[in-house]
XYZ file of C-alpha atoms in Angstrom:
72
model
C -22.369 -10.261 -6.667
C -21.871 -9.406 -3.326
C -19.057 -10.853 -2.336
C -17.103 -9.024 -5.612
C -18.255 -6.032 -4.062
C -17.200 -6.542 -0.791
C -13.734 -7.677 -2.221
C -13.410 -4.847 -4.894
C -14.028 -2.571 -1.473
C -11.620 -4.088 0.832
C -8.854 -4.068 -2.038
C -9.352 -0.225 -3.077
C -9.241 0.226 0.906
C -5.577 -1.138 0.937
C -4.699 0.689 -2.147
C -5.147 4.010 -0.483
C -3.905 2.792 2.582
C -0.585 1.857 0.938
C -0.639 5.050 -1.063
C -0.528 7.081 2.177
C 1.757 4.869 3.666
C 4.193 5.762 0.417
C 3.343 9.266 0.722
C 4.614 9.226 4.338
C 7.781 7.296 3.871
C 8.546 10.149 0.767
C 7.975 13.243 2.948
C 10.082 11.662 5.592
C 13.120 11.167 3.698
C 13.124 14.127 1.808
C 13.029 15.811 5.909
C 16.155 13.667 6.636
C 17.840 14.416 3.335
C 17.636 18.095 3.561
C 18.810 17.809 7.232
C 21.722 15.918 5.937
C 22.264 18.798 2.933
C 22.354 21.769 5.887
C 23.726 20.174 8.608
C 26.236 17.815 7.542
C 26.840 19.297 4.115
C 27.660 16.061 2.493
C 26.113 15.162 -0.315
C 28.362 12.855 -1.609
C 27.187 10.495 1.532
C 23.938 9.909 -0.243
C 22.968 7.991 -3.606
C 19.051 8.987 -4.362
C 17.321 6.334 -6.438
C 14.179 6.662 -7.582
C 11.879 3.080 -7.878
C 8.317 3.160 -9.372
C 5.681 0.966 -7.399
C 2.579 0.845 -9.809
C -0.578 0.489 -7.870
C -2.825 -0.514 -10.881
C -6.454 -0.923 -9.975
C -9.049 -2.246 -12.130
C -10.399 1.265 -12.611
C -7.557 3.538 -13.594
C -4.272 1.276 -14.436
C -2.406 4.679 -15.041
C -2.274 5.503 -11.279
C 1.196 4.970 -9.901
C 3.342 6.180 -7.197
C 6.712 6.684 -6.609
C 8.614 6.390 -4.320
C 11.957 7.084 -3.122
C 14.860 5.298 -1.162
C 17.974 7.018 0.352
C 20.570 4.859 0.450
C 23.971 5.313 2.378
């Protein structure tokens, strides 16, 4: 019982710690794309795909996050 507790905690820990993490990396590139849009003003440089990484917990399944790469 308390081990399953312990694990259920360390596992939920990671979860938010690699939701941040995506939440980061999503704020940054939107900073370097919009530098890219007034700057450089080509937009034809850049492809933006969107790629869904579902972080399903035992608790709420529905709770994903997105992220997105810029690729060259």
């Amino acid at each position: 019982m308390l081990y399953r507790f312990y694990y259920q905690n360390i596992q939920t820990k990671y979860i938010s710690f690699f939701k941040k993490i995506v939440k980061l990396l999503f704020f940054f590139q939107l900073i370097v794309f919009f530098f890219f849009i007034f700057y450089e003003n080509d937009i034809d440089i850049f492809i933006v795909i969107y790629i869904p990484i579902g972080i399903c917990t035992q608790k709420k399944q529905r709770s994903c996050a997105m992220t997105q790469l810029l690729c060259l």
